[in-house]
Coordinates of C-alpha atoms in Angstrom, one line a residue:
M1 CA 178.3 -21.6 194.2
P2 CA 176.4 -22.5 191.0
Q3 CA 175.5 -26.2 190.5
L4 CA 176.1 -28.3 187.4
R5 CA 174.9 -31.8 186.8
L6 CA 177.5 -33.5 184.6
A7 CA 177.2 -36.8 182.8
L8 CA 180.1 -38.8 181.2
A9 CA 178.8 -41.2 178.6
Q10 CA 181.3 -44.0 178.1
V11 CA 179.9 -45.9 175.1
N12 CA 181.0 -48.6 172.6
A13 CA 181.2 -47.0 169.2
T14 CA 181.7 -48.9 165.9
V15 CA 184.2 -47.5 163.4
G16 CA 182.5 -46.1 160.3
D17 CA 178.9 -46.7 161.5
L18 CA 177.8 -43.1 161.8
A19 CA 174.1 -43.9 162.1
S20 CA 174.4 -46.4 164.9
N21 CA 176.9 -44.2 166.7
A22 CA 174.5 -41.2 166.4
D23 CA 171.8 -43.4 167.9
L24 CA 174.1 -44.1 170.9
V25 CA 174.5 -40.4 171.4
V26 CA 170.8 -39.8 171.3
E27 CA 170.0 -42.7 173.6
H28 CA 172.5 -41.5 176.2
C29 CA 171.3 -37.9 175.9
R30 CA 167.8 -39.0 176.6
Q31 CA 169.0 -40.8 179.7
A32 CA 170.8 -37.6 180.7
V33 CA 167.7 -35.5 180.2
E34 CA 165.7 -37.9 182.3
Q35 CA 168.2 -37.5 185.2
G36 CA 168.3 -33.7 184.9
V37 CA 171.8 -33.4 183.5
H38 CA 173.0 -30.1 182.1
L39 CA 176.2 -31.2 180.3
V40 CA 176.9 -34.7 178.8
V41 CA 180.3 -35.4 177.4
F42 CA 181.0 -38.3 175.0
P43 CA 184.4 -39.9 174.1
E44 CA 186.8 -38.8 171.4
M45 CA 185.6 -39.5 167.8
V46 CA 182.5 -41.2 169.1
L47 CA 180.5 -40.3 165.9
T48 CA 182.9 -42.1 163.6
G49 CA 184.4 -44.6 166.1
Y50 CA 188.1 -44.6 166.9
P51 CA 190.8 -45.0 165.7
I52 CA 189.8 -44.6 162.1
E53 CA 193.4 -44.6 160.8
D54 CA 193.7 -43.7 157.1
L55 CA 189.9 -43.5 156.7
A56 CA 190.4 -40.0 158.3
M57 CA 191.8 -38.7 155.0
R58 CA 188.9 -40.0 152.9
A59 CA 186.9 -37.0 151.6
S60 CA 183.6 -39.0 151.6
L61 CA 183.9 -39.9 155.3
I62 CA 184.9 -36.3 156.3
K63 CA 181.9 -35.0 154.4
A64 CA 179.6 -37.6 156.0
S65 CA 180.9 -37.0 159.5
R66 CA 180.4 -33.2 159.3
A67 CA 176.9 -33.7 157.9
A68 CA 176.1 -36.3 160.6
A69 CA 177.3 -33.9 163.3
E70 CA 175.0 -31.2 162.1
D71 CA 172.1 -33.6 161.7
L72 CA 172.7 -35.0 165.2
A73 CA 172.6 -31.5 166.8
A74 CA 169.2 -30.9 165.1
R75 CA 168.0 -34.4 166.0
L76 CA 168.8 -33.9 169.7
E77 CA 166.5 -30.8 169.6
R78 CA 163.7 -32.6 167.9
E79 CA 163.9 -35.5 170.3
G80 CA 163.6 -33.3 173.4
C81 CA 167.3 -33.1 174.2
G82 CA 168.0 -29.6 172.9
D83 CA 168.4 -28.0 176.4
V84 CA 171.2 -30.3 177.4
V85 CA 174.7 -29.4 176.2
A86 CA 176.3 -32.3 174.4
M87 CA 180.0 -32.5 173.6
V88 CA 180.5 -35.1 170.8
G89 CA 183.7 -36.2 169.2
F90 CA 183.7 -36.4 165.4
L91 CA 185.8 -36.1 162.3
D92 CA 186.0 -32.5 161.1
Q93 CA 188.0 -30.6 158.5
A94 CA 190.4 -27.8 159.0
Q95 CA 189.6 -24.8 156.8
D96 CA 192.1 -22.8 154.6
V97 CA 194.9 -25.4 154.9
T98 CA 197.2 -25.7 152.0
E99 CA 197.7 -29.3 150.9
T100 CA 201.4 -30.0 150.8
I101 CA 204.0 -32.5 151.9
G102 CA 203.4 -33.5 155.6
V103 CA 199.8 -32.3 155.7
P104 CA 197.3 -35.2 155.7
K105 CA 195.1 -35.2 152.6
N106 CA 191.9 -33.2 152.9
A107 CA 193.0 -31.7 156.2
P108 CA 191.0 -33.9 158.6
T109 CA 190.8 -33.0 162.3
N110 CA 190.1 -35.0 165.4
S111 CA 187.4 -32.7 166.8
V112 CA 184.6 -32.2 169.4
A113 CA 181.4 -30.5 168.6
V114 CA 179.5 -28.6 171.3
M115 CA 175.8 -29.1 170.6
H116 CA 172.9 -27.1 172.1
G117 CA 169.5 -25.9 170.9
G118 CA 169.6 -27.9 167.7
R119 CA 172.9 -26.6 166.4
I120 CA 176.7 -26.8 166.8
V121 CA 177.7 -23.8 168.9
A122 CA 181.4 -24.5 169.1
R123 CA 184.1 -26.8 167.7
Q124 CA 187.5 -27.7 168.9
A125 CA 190.2 -29.8 167.2
K126 CA 192.8 -31.8 169.1
H127 CA 196.0 -29.8 169.6
H128 CA 198.6 -32.6 170.3
L129 CA 198.5 -35.5 167.9
W130 CA 199.3 -38.9 169.5
N131 CA 202.4 -40.3 167.7
Y132 CA 204.0 -43.0 169.9
G133 CA 203.0 -46.5 171.0
V134 CA 200.0 -47.5 169.0
G135 CA 199.2 -43.9 168.1
D136 CA 199.9 -42.6 164.6
E137 CA 197.8 -39.4 164.5
I138 CA 200.3 -37.1 162.9
R139 CA 199.8 -39.2 159.8
N140 CA 196.0 -38.7 159.8
F141 CA 195.1 -35.3 161.3
V142 CA 195.8 -31.6 161.3
A143 CA 196.4 -30.1 164.7
G144 CA 194.0 -27.5 166.1
D145 CA 194.8 -24.0 167.3
T146 CA 191.8 -23.1 169.5
I147 CA 190.8 -23.6 173.1
N148 CA 187.1 -23.3 173.8
I149 CA 185.7 -22.0 177.0
V150 CA 182.0 -22.7 177.1
Q151 CA 179.8 -21.0 179.7
I152 CA 177.0 -23.3 181.0
G153 CA 174.7 -22.2 183.8
G154 CA 177.1 -19.4 184.7
I155 CA 180.1 -21.8 184.9
D156 CA 183.1 -21.7 182.5
V157 CA 184.0 -25.1 181.1
A158 CA 187.2 -25.7 179.2
L159 CA 187.8 -28.5 176.7
A160 CA 190.8 -30.7 176.0
I161 CA 191.0 -33.9 173.8
C162 CA 192.8 -37.0 175.0
E163 CA 196.5 -36.5 174.2
D164 CA 196.2 -32.8 175.0
L165 CA 195.9 -33.9 178.6
W166 CA 199.2 -35.8 178.6
R167 CA 201.0 -32.6 177.5
D168 CA 201.6 -29.5 179.5
G169 CA 199.1 -26.7 178.6
P170 CA 195.4 -27.5 178.9
S171 CA 195.3 -27.3 182.7
A172 CA 197.3 -24.1 182.7
A173 CA 195.1 -22.7 179.9
A174 CA 192.0 -23.6 182.0
K175 CA 193.5 -21.8 185.0
A176 CA 194.4 -18.8 182.9
A177 CA 190.9 -18.6 181.5
E178 CA 189.5 -19.1 185.1
A179 CA 187.5 -22.1 184.0
A180 CA 186.0 -24.1 186.8
L181 CA 185.7 -27.4 184.9
L182 CA 188.0 -29.1 182.3
V183 CA 186.4 -31.9 180.3
V184 CA 188.5 -34.4 178.4
P185 CA 187.0 -36.7 175.8
N186 CA 189.2 -39.7 175.2
G187 CA 189.9 -42.8 173.1
S188 CA 192.5 -44.2 175.4
P189 CA 193.3 -47.9 174.8
Y190 CA 193.6 -50.4 177.6
E191 CA 196.8 -51.9 178.9
A192 CA 197.4 -53.6 182.2
D193 CA 197.9 -51.2 185.1
K194 CA 197.2 -48.1 183.1
D195 CA 194.3 -47.0 185.2
D196 CA 196.7 -46.1 188.1
V197 CA 198.7 -43.9 185.7
R198 CA 195.5 -42.4 184.3
L199 CA 194.1 -41.4 187.8
E200 CA 197.5 -39.8 188.8
L201 CA 197.5 -37.8 185.6
C202 CA 193.9 -36.6 186.0
A203 CA 194.6 -35.6 189.7
R204 CA 197.8 -33.7 188.7
R205 CA 196.2 -31.8 185.8
A206 CA 193.2 -30.9 188.0
S207 CA 195.6 -29.5 190.6
E208 CA 197.6 -27.6 188.1
G209 CA 194.4 -26.1 186.6
E210 CA 192.8 -25.4 190.0
C211 CA 189.6 -26.9 188.6
V212 CA 187.5 -30.0 188.5
L213 CA 188.6 -32.4 185.7
A214 CA 186.2 -34.8 184.0
Y215 CA 187.8 -37.6 181.9
V216 CA 185.5 -39.8 179.7
N217 CA 186.7 -42.8 177.7
L218 CA 185.4 -45.3 175.1
V219 CA 184.7 -48.9 175.9
G220 CA 184.8 -51.9 173.5
G221 CA 187.2 -53.5 171.0
Q222 CA 188.5 -52.2 167.7
D223 CA 190.9 -54.6 165.9
E224 CA 193.9 -54.9 168.2
L225 CA 192.8 -52.3 170.7
V226 CA 190.4 -52.6 173.6
F227 CA 189.0 -49.5 175.4
D228 CA 188.2 -49.9 179.1
G229 CA 186.2 -46.8 180.0
D230 CA 187.4 -46.0 183.5
S231 CA 185.9 -42.5 183.2
I232 CA 186.9 -40.3 186.2
V233 CA 185.9 -37.0 187.8
V234 CA 188.5 -35.5 190.2
D235 CA 188.7 -32.1 192.0
A236 CA 191.6 -29.8 192.4
T237 CA 192.8 -31.7 195.5
G238 CA 192.9 -35.0 193.7
T239 CA 189.7 -36.3 195.4
V240 CA 187.8 -38.7 193.2
L241 CA 184.2 -37.4 192.9
G242 CA 183.0 -40.2 190.6
R243 CA 184.4 -43.1 188.7
S244 CA 182.7 -45.4 186.2
G245 CA 183.2 -49.2 185.9
Q246 CA 185.5 -50.8 183.3
F247 CA 184.7 -52.2 179.9
D248 CA 180.9 -51.7 180.1
P249 CA 178.9 -48.8 178.7
E250 CA 177.8 -46.5 181.4
L251 CA 176.4 -43.0 182.0
L252 CA 178.3 -41.6 185.0
V253 CA 176.4 -38.7 186.6
V254 CA 178.2 -36.4 189.0
D255 CA 176.8 -33.2 190.7
L256 CA 179.3 -30.4 191.0
D257 CA 179.3 -27.1 192.9
L258 CA 181.6 -24.8 190.9
P259 CA 182.8 -21.2 191.1
A260 CA 180.8 -18.8 188.9
A261 CA 182.4 -17.6 185.7
T262 CA 184.3 -14.3 185.8
P263 CA 182.9 -11.8 183.3
A264 CA 185.2 -11.7 180.3
M265 CA 185.9 -8.6 178.2
P266 CA 183.7 -8.6 175.1
D267 CA 185.5 -9.3 171.9
A268 CA 188.8 -9.6 173.8
D269 CA 191.6 -11.3 171.8
E270 CA 192.7 -14.0 174.3
R271 CA 195.6 -16.3 173.6
F272 CA 197.5 -18.9 175.6
G273 CA 200.7 -20.7 174.6
G274 CA 200.2 -19.9 170.9
L275 CA 196.5 -21.0 170.9
S276 CA 193.6 -18.7 170.7
I277 CA 190.9 -18.9 173.4
K278 CA 187.3 -18.8 172.1
R279 CA 184.5 -18.1 174.5
T280 CA 180.9 -19.2 173.9
I281 CA 178.1 -18.3 176.3
I282 CA 175.3 -20.8 176.2
S283 CA 173.7 -19.8 179.5
S284 CA 175.0 -17.2 182.0
E285 CA 172.3 -17.6 184.7
P286 CA 172.9 -20.4 187.3
F287 CA 170.6 -23.4 187.1
A288 CA 167.8 -23.6 189.7
A289 CA 169.0 -25.2 193.0
Y290 CA 168.4 -28.9 193.2
E291 CA 169.2 -31.8 195.5
P292 CA 172.4 -33.6 194.5
M293 CA 172.3 -37.3 193.4
P294 CA 174.3 -40.1 195.1
T295 CA 177.7 -40.4 193.3
V296 CA 178.8 -43.7 191.7
H297 CA 182.4 -44.7 192.6
H298 CA 183.3 -48.1 191.1
E299 CA 186.3 -50.0 192.5
R300 CA 189.0 -51.2 190.0
M301 CA 189.0 -54.8 189.0
P302 CA 191.9 -57.0 190.3
R303 CA 194.6 -57.3 187.8
L304 CA 193.9 -60.8 186.4
E305 CA 190.2 -60.1 186.2
E306 CA 190.9 -56.9 184.4
I307 CA 193.1 -58.6 181.8
W308 CA 190.7 -61.5 181.4
T309 CA 187.8 -59.0 180.8
A310 CA 189.9 -57.1 178.2
L311 CA 190.6 -60.3 176.3
V312 CA 186.9 -61.2 176.4
V313 CA 185.8 -57.8 175.2
G314 CA 188.3 -57.7 172.4
L315 CA 187.3 -61.1 171.1
R316 CA 183.6 -60.4 171.4
D317 CA 183.7 -57.1 169.6
Y318 CA 186.0 -58.4 166.8
V319 CA 183.6 -61.2 166.1
H320 CA 180.4 -59.2 166.3
K321 CA 181.6 -56.0 164.6
N322 CA 182.9 -58.0 161.7
G323 CA 179.5 -59.7 161.2
F324 CA 180.2 -63.2 162.7
R325 CA 178.4 -65.0 165.4
S326 CA 180.5 -68.0 166.1
V327 CA 184.2 -69.1 166.2
L328 CA 186.1 -72.3 165.5
F329 CA 189.6 -73.3 166.6
G330 CA 191.8 -76.4 167.1
M331 CA 191.5 -77.9 170.6
S332 CA 194.6 -79.8 171.3
G333 CA 194.0 -80.3 175.0
G334 CA 197.0 -77.9 175.7
I335 CA 196.9 -74.9 177.9
D336 CA 196.7 -72.3 175.1
S337 CA 193.8 -73.7 173.2
T338 CA 192.1 -74.5 176.5
L339 CA 192.4 -70.9 177.6
V340 CA 191.1 -69.6 174.3
A341 CA 188.1 -71.9 174.6
A342 CA 187.3 -70.5 178.0
L343 CA 187.6 -66.9 176.7
A344 CA 185.5 -67.7 173.7
V345 CA 182.7 -69.2 175.8
D346 CA 182.7 -66.1 178.1
A347 CA 182.7 -63.8 175.1
L348 CA 180.2 -65.5 172.9
G349 CA 178.3 -68.2 174.8
A350 CA 179.0 -71.9 174.5
E351 CA 176.5 -72.3 171.7
N352 CA 178.7 -70.2 169.4
V353 CA 182.0 -71.9 170.2
F354 CA 183.2 -74.8 168.1
G355 CA 186.3 -76.8 168.9
V356 CA 188.0 -79.2 166.5
S357 CA 190.2 -82.0 167.8
N358 CA 192.7 -83.3 165.2
P359 CA 194.6 -86.1 166.8
S360 CA 197.7 -87.5 165.0
A361 CA 199.7 -90.6 165.6
W362 CA 201.7 -88.6 168.3
S363 CA 198.7 -87.1 170.2
S364 CA 198.7 -88.3 173.8
E365 CA 195.5 -89.8 175.2
H366 CA 195.3 -87.2 177.9
S367 CA 195.3 -84.4 175.3
K368 CA 192.3 -85.9 173.6
S369 CA 190.5 -86.5 176.9
D370 CA 191.3 -83.0 178.3
A371 CA 189.7 -81.5 175.2
A372 CA 186.6 -83.6 175.7
E373 CA 186.5 -82.8 179.4
Q374 CA 186.6 -79.1 178.7
A375 CA 183.8 -79.4 176.1
R376 CA 181.8 -81.2 178.8
R377 CA 182.4 -78.6 181.4
T378 CA 181.6 -75.6 179.2
G379 CA 179.0 -76.9 176.8
L380 CA 181.0 -75.9 173.7
S381 CA 180.7 -78.1 170.6
L382 CA 183.7 -80.4 169.9
D383 CA 184.2 -82.3 166.7
T384 CA 187.0 -84.8 166.1
V385 CA 188.7 -85.1 162.7
P386 CA 191.8 -87.4 162.9
I387 CA 194.6 -86.2 160.6
A388 CA 196.6 -89.5 160.3
P389 CA 195.0 -90.6 157.0
I390 CA 195.3 -87.1 155.4
F391 CA 198.9 -86.8 156.7
D392 CA 199.8 -90.2 155.2
A393 CA 198.4 -89.2 151.8
Y394 CA 200.6 -86.1 151.8
Q395 CA 203.6 -88.1 152.9
E396 CA 203.1 -90.6 150.0
A397 CA 203.6 -87.7 147.6
L398 CA 206.2 -85.6 149.6
H399 CA 208.3 -87.9 151.7
L400 CA 209.2 -85.2 154.3
D401 CA 211.2 -85.8 157.4
G402 CA 212.4 -83.9 160.5
L403 CA 210.9 -80.5 161.1
A404 CA 209.2 -80.4 157.7
E405 CA 207.3 -83.6 158.6
E406 CA 206.3 -82.1 162.0
N407 CA 205.1 -78.9 160.5
L408 CA 203.1 -80.8 157.8
Q409 CA 200.8 -82.0 160.6
A410 CA 200.1 -78.5 161.8
R411 CA 199.4 -77.4 158.2
V412 CA 197.0 -80.3 157.6
R413 CA 195.1 -79.2 160.7
A414 CA 194.9 -75.6 159.4
V415 CA 193.4 -76.8 156.1
I416 CA 190.7 -78.6 158.1
W417 CA 189.9 -75.6 160.2
M418 CA 189.7 -73.2 157.2
G419 CA 187.6 -75.7 155.3
L420 CA 185.1 -76.0 158.1
S421 CA 185.2 -72.2 158.5
N422 CA 184.3 -71.7 154.8
Q423 CA 181.6 -74.3 155.0
H424 CA 179.8 -73.0 158.2
G425 CA 180.8 -69.4 158.4
Q426 CA 182.7 -69.6 161.7
L427 CA 185.6 -67.3 162.3
V428 CA 188.9 -69.2 163.0
L429 CA 190.9 -68.3 166.1
A430 CA 194.7 -68.8 166.4
C431 CA 195.7 -70.0 169.8
G432 CA 199.3 -68.9 170.0
N433 CA 200.6 -66.9 173.0
K434 CA 203.1 -64.0 173.1
S435 CA 206.1 -66.1 174.2
E436 CA 205.6 -68.4 171.2
L437 CA 205.0 -65.5 168.8
A438 CA 208.2 -63.8 170.1
T439 CA 210.4 -66.8 169.5
G440 CA 208.7 -68.1 166.3
Y441 CA 207.5 -71.3 168.1
S442 CA 204.6 -71.7 165.7
T443 CA 204.0 -73.1 162.3
I444 CA 203.2 -70.5 159.7
Y445 CA 200.1 -71.6 157.7
G446 CA 199.6 -74.1 160.5
D447 CA 198.7 -73.2 164.1
A448 CA 199.3 -69.6 163.1
V449 CA 196.3 -69.6 160.8
G450 CA 193.2 -67.7 161.7
A451 CA 191.4 -64.4 161.6
Y452 CA 191.9 -63.4 165.3
A453 CA 194.4 -64.4 168.0
P454 CA 192.9 -63.8 171.4
I455 CA 196.1 -64.4 173.5
K456 CA 198.8 -63.2 171.1
D457 CA 199.7 -60.5 173.7
V458 CA 199.7 -62.9 176.7
P459 CA 203.0 -64.4 177.7
K460 CA 203.0 -68.1 178.6
T461 CA 203.5 -67.5 182.3
L462 CA 200.4 -65.2 182.3
V463 CA 198.5 -67.9 180.4
W464 CA 198.8 -70.2 183.4
E465 CA 198.0 -67.4 185.8
L466 CA 194.8 -66.5 183.9
A467 CA 193.8 -70.2 183.7
R468 CA 194.1 -70.6 187.5
W469 CA 192.3 -67.3 188.1
R470 CA 189.4 -68.3 185.8
N471 CA 189.0 -71.6 187.6
Q472 CA 189.1 -69.9 191.0
A473 CA 186.6 -67.3 190.0
A474 CA 184.2 -70.1 188.8
T475 CA 184.7 -72.0 192.1
E476 CA 184.0 -68.8 194.1
R477 CA 180.7 -68.4 192.2
G478 CA 179.7 -72.0 192.7
E479 CA 180.3 -72.9 189.1
T480 CA 182.2 -75.7 187.4
P481 CA 185.8 -74.5 186.6
P482 CA 186.0 -74.4 182.8
I483 CA 189.6 -75.5 182.5
P484 CA 190.6 -79.1 183.4
E485 CA 193.3 -79.1 186.1
D486 CA 195.4 -81.6 184.2
T487 CA 195.7 -79.1 181.4
I488 CA 197.2 -76.5 183.7
S489 CA 199.6 -78.9 185.4
K490 CA 201.0 -80.9 182.5
Q491 CA 204.2 -80.1 180.6
P492 CA 203.4 -78.1 177.4
S493 CA 204.0 -79.9 174.1
A494 CA 203.2 -79.4 170.4
E495 CA 203.0 -83.2 170.1
L496 CA 204.4 -83.3 166.6
R497 CA 206.9 -86.1 167.4
P498 CA 207.2 -88.8 170.1
G499 CA 207.9 -87.4 173.6
Q500 CA 208.2 -83.8 172.4
L501 CA 208.1 -81.0 175.0
D502 CA 208.3 -77.2 174.5
S503 CA 211.4 -77.3 176.8
D504 CA 213.2 -79.3 174.0
S505 CA 213.3 -76.1 171.9
L506 CA 212.7 -73.2 174.4
P507 CA 214.2 -72.2 177.7
P508 CA 211.9 -72.6 180.8
Y509 CA 209.0 -70.2 180.3
D510 CA 209.6 -68.2 183.5
L511 CA 213.2 -67.4 182.3
L512 CA 212.1 -66.9 178.7
D513 CA 209.3 -64.5 179.6
A514 CA 211.7 -62.5 181.9
V515 CA 214.2 -62.0 179.0
L516 CA 211.3 -61.2 176.6
D517 CA 210.1 -58.6 179.0
A518 CA 213.5 -56.9 178.9
Y519 CA 214.1 -57.2 175.2
V520 CA 210.6 -56.8 173.7
E521 CA 208.5 -54.8 176.3
R522 CA 211.3 -52.5 177.5
D523 CA 213.4 -52.6 174.3
L524 CA 216.7 -53.1 176.1
G525 CA 219.8 -54.1 174.1
S526 CA 221.6 -57.4 174.8
A527 CA 224.2 -55.9 177.2
D528 CA 221.5 -54.3 179.3
V529 CA 219.6 -57.5 179.4
I530 CA 222.6 -59.4 180.6
A531 CA 223.3 -56.6 183.2
E532 CA 220.0 -57.5 184.8
G533 CA 221.5 -60.9 185.7
F534 CA 220.6 -63.2 182.9
D535 CA 223.0 -65.8 181.5
P536 CA 224.7 -64.4 178.3
A537 CA 224.1 -67.7 176.4
L538 CA 220.4 -67.6 177.3
V539 CA 220.1 -64.0 176.2
E540 CA 221.9 -64.7 172.9
R541 CA 219.6 -67.7 172.3
V542 CA 216.4 -65.8 173.0
I543 CA 217.3 -62.6 171.1
T544 CA 218.3 -64.7 168.1
L545 CA 215.0 -66.5 168.1
V546 CA 213.1 -63.2 168.4
D547 CA 215.0 -61.5 165.6
K548 CA 214.6 -64.4 163.2
A549 CA 210.8 -64.7 163.7
E550 CA 209.8 -61.2 162.5
Y551 CA 208.5 -62.5 159.2
K552 CA 206.2 -64.9 161.0
R553 CA 204.8 -62.2 163.3
R554 CA 204.1 -59.9 160.4
Q555 CA 201.7 -62.6 159.0
Y556 CA 200.1 -63.5 162.3
P557 CA 196.4 -62.5 162.9
P558 CA 195.5 -59.5 165.0
G559 CA 194.7 -59.9 168.7
P560 CA 193.9 -57.6 171.7
K561 CA 196.7 -55.5 173.2
V562 CA 196.9 -55.9 176.9
S563 CA 200.7 -55.3 177.5
R564 CA 202.8 -52.2 177.4
R565 CA 204.1 -53.2 174.0
N566 CA 202.4 -55.6 171.7
F567 CA 203.5 -57.2 168.5
G568 CA 201.8 -55.2 165.7
R569 CA 200.8 -51.6 166.3
D570 CA 203.3 -51.1 169.1
R571 CA 206.5 -52.8 168.0
R572 CA 207.5 -52.2 164.4
V573 CA 210.8 -53.8 163.3
P574 CA 211.9 -54.4 159.7
I575 CA 211.7 -58.0 158.5
T576 CA 214.9 -57.6 156.4
H577 CA 217.8 -56.1 158.3
R578 CA 221.3 -57.1 159.4
W579 CA 221.6 -55.4 162.8
R580 CA 222.6 -58.0 165.4
E581 CA 222.8 -57.4 169.1
K582 CA 226.4 -57.8 170.3
L583 CA 226.9 -59.6 173.6

């Protein structure tokens, strides 16, 4: 059978930076050429970055992307990569589309360009536009109507783009066209446990198509989304032929022995499921026989390591891609800010992490000492600015009491953080977790202030799990655990009044997170939550807290999605409404 050396280039693209993204493509094509690769496949929309949201409809970006794709094809030829076939995702434009209601302005398409010999020899637009979860592509793109079959070295290669794979059709089309290989460029965001679903899908589609399937994905962070790579090649029996690592850029090279292409009728009008099949022959003669290379097959990360890495990558890329180098946040000595501190040090290096301790009259001694101990362990910078004199000055003018007095302390702290941020150019992190965000257990314009919230999609119970895991990982490597044990073991408290504990206002976190999983993650109504065995009074209390806090969540900073359903892009609920769950 003919041989084909395939490379999957999982790269970290930056939205809107066409020049740098083109450089990434050239760099990886050079590596591919050096390794004798015949076909290199890049992720979805790699040239523009992904997702580009409403930028897709901007005429200037469409024009720039189309020009950049043409220039890139010519550049690959100039730089000695013209013989390799490169499949590159980019923003294209549908032709002869009438602009009307329901059609995105300027008819943008989520497309792949097949580049060879200095030019684009084929183009394919995504057929099925992702419109659930965090996807909103029907708003931004026009669907394509063509399936490309590209013959390379006498082997027919079919093409599908991300969501197309999740729908019935592409595998059957590849089988109908007798393609031996189906390549799938993706921009598939990370969420915990998704890699198992992904592998099962790829194996099933390869079996349906009776072909080898190659799935390549982005890596890196983009606002609330993190891309984990996890590029995969499987054969028709479901056997994994190669699998990349997670979260890091990588060129995965896999040697394939594939059936030769069946001669097609010239100028035949082929169709499948309402789509036209377009055949392009780049080379019909098999490549010269060669010795296969060893195949890389990375193991999946354990679950907690995977989530930790996703949070680190999301934080790192948000900071760097937005032009910052360092971060600043309030270090209370509590578990949440302590976890954020450890994440920030892993993401950016201790020299770029600045904590601020703002003790009040109610701050416990162990909270102050725990913050200092973590600074000692990790090497981050810790500054102390007591808030009592500032708080007293406010109180002289305002005379607040009760909850208003408590929240004033949090807002004084926020003013200090933002002042230091403005002065020194450090990006402020909000340290709230998902359980607090769900129930409104945060002070708007206080501890909710910031530009990015690294653990906003991490429930409180998972916060403790991650803290224990990170310390254990450090111990196993012979390093100092970054999180003081006292921080993990003590009862959580906002310390805004004497003897205050979170349990004064919230149910125990194990119960709270279980109810939140049912109501928020799985979107169950109150009766269904109770049917799972929860106390009706508890369910009513939690649901009421969640429903009343929507206005706070809407003003909370973005943070990396790691769960099935995050607050923000995933869960969209009106702030103003009168629907109430009935028990």
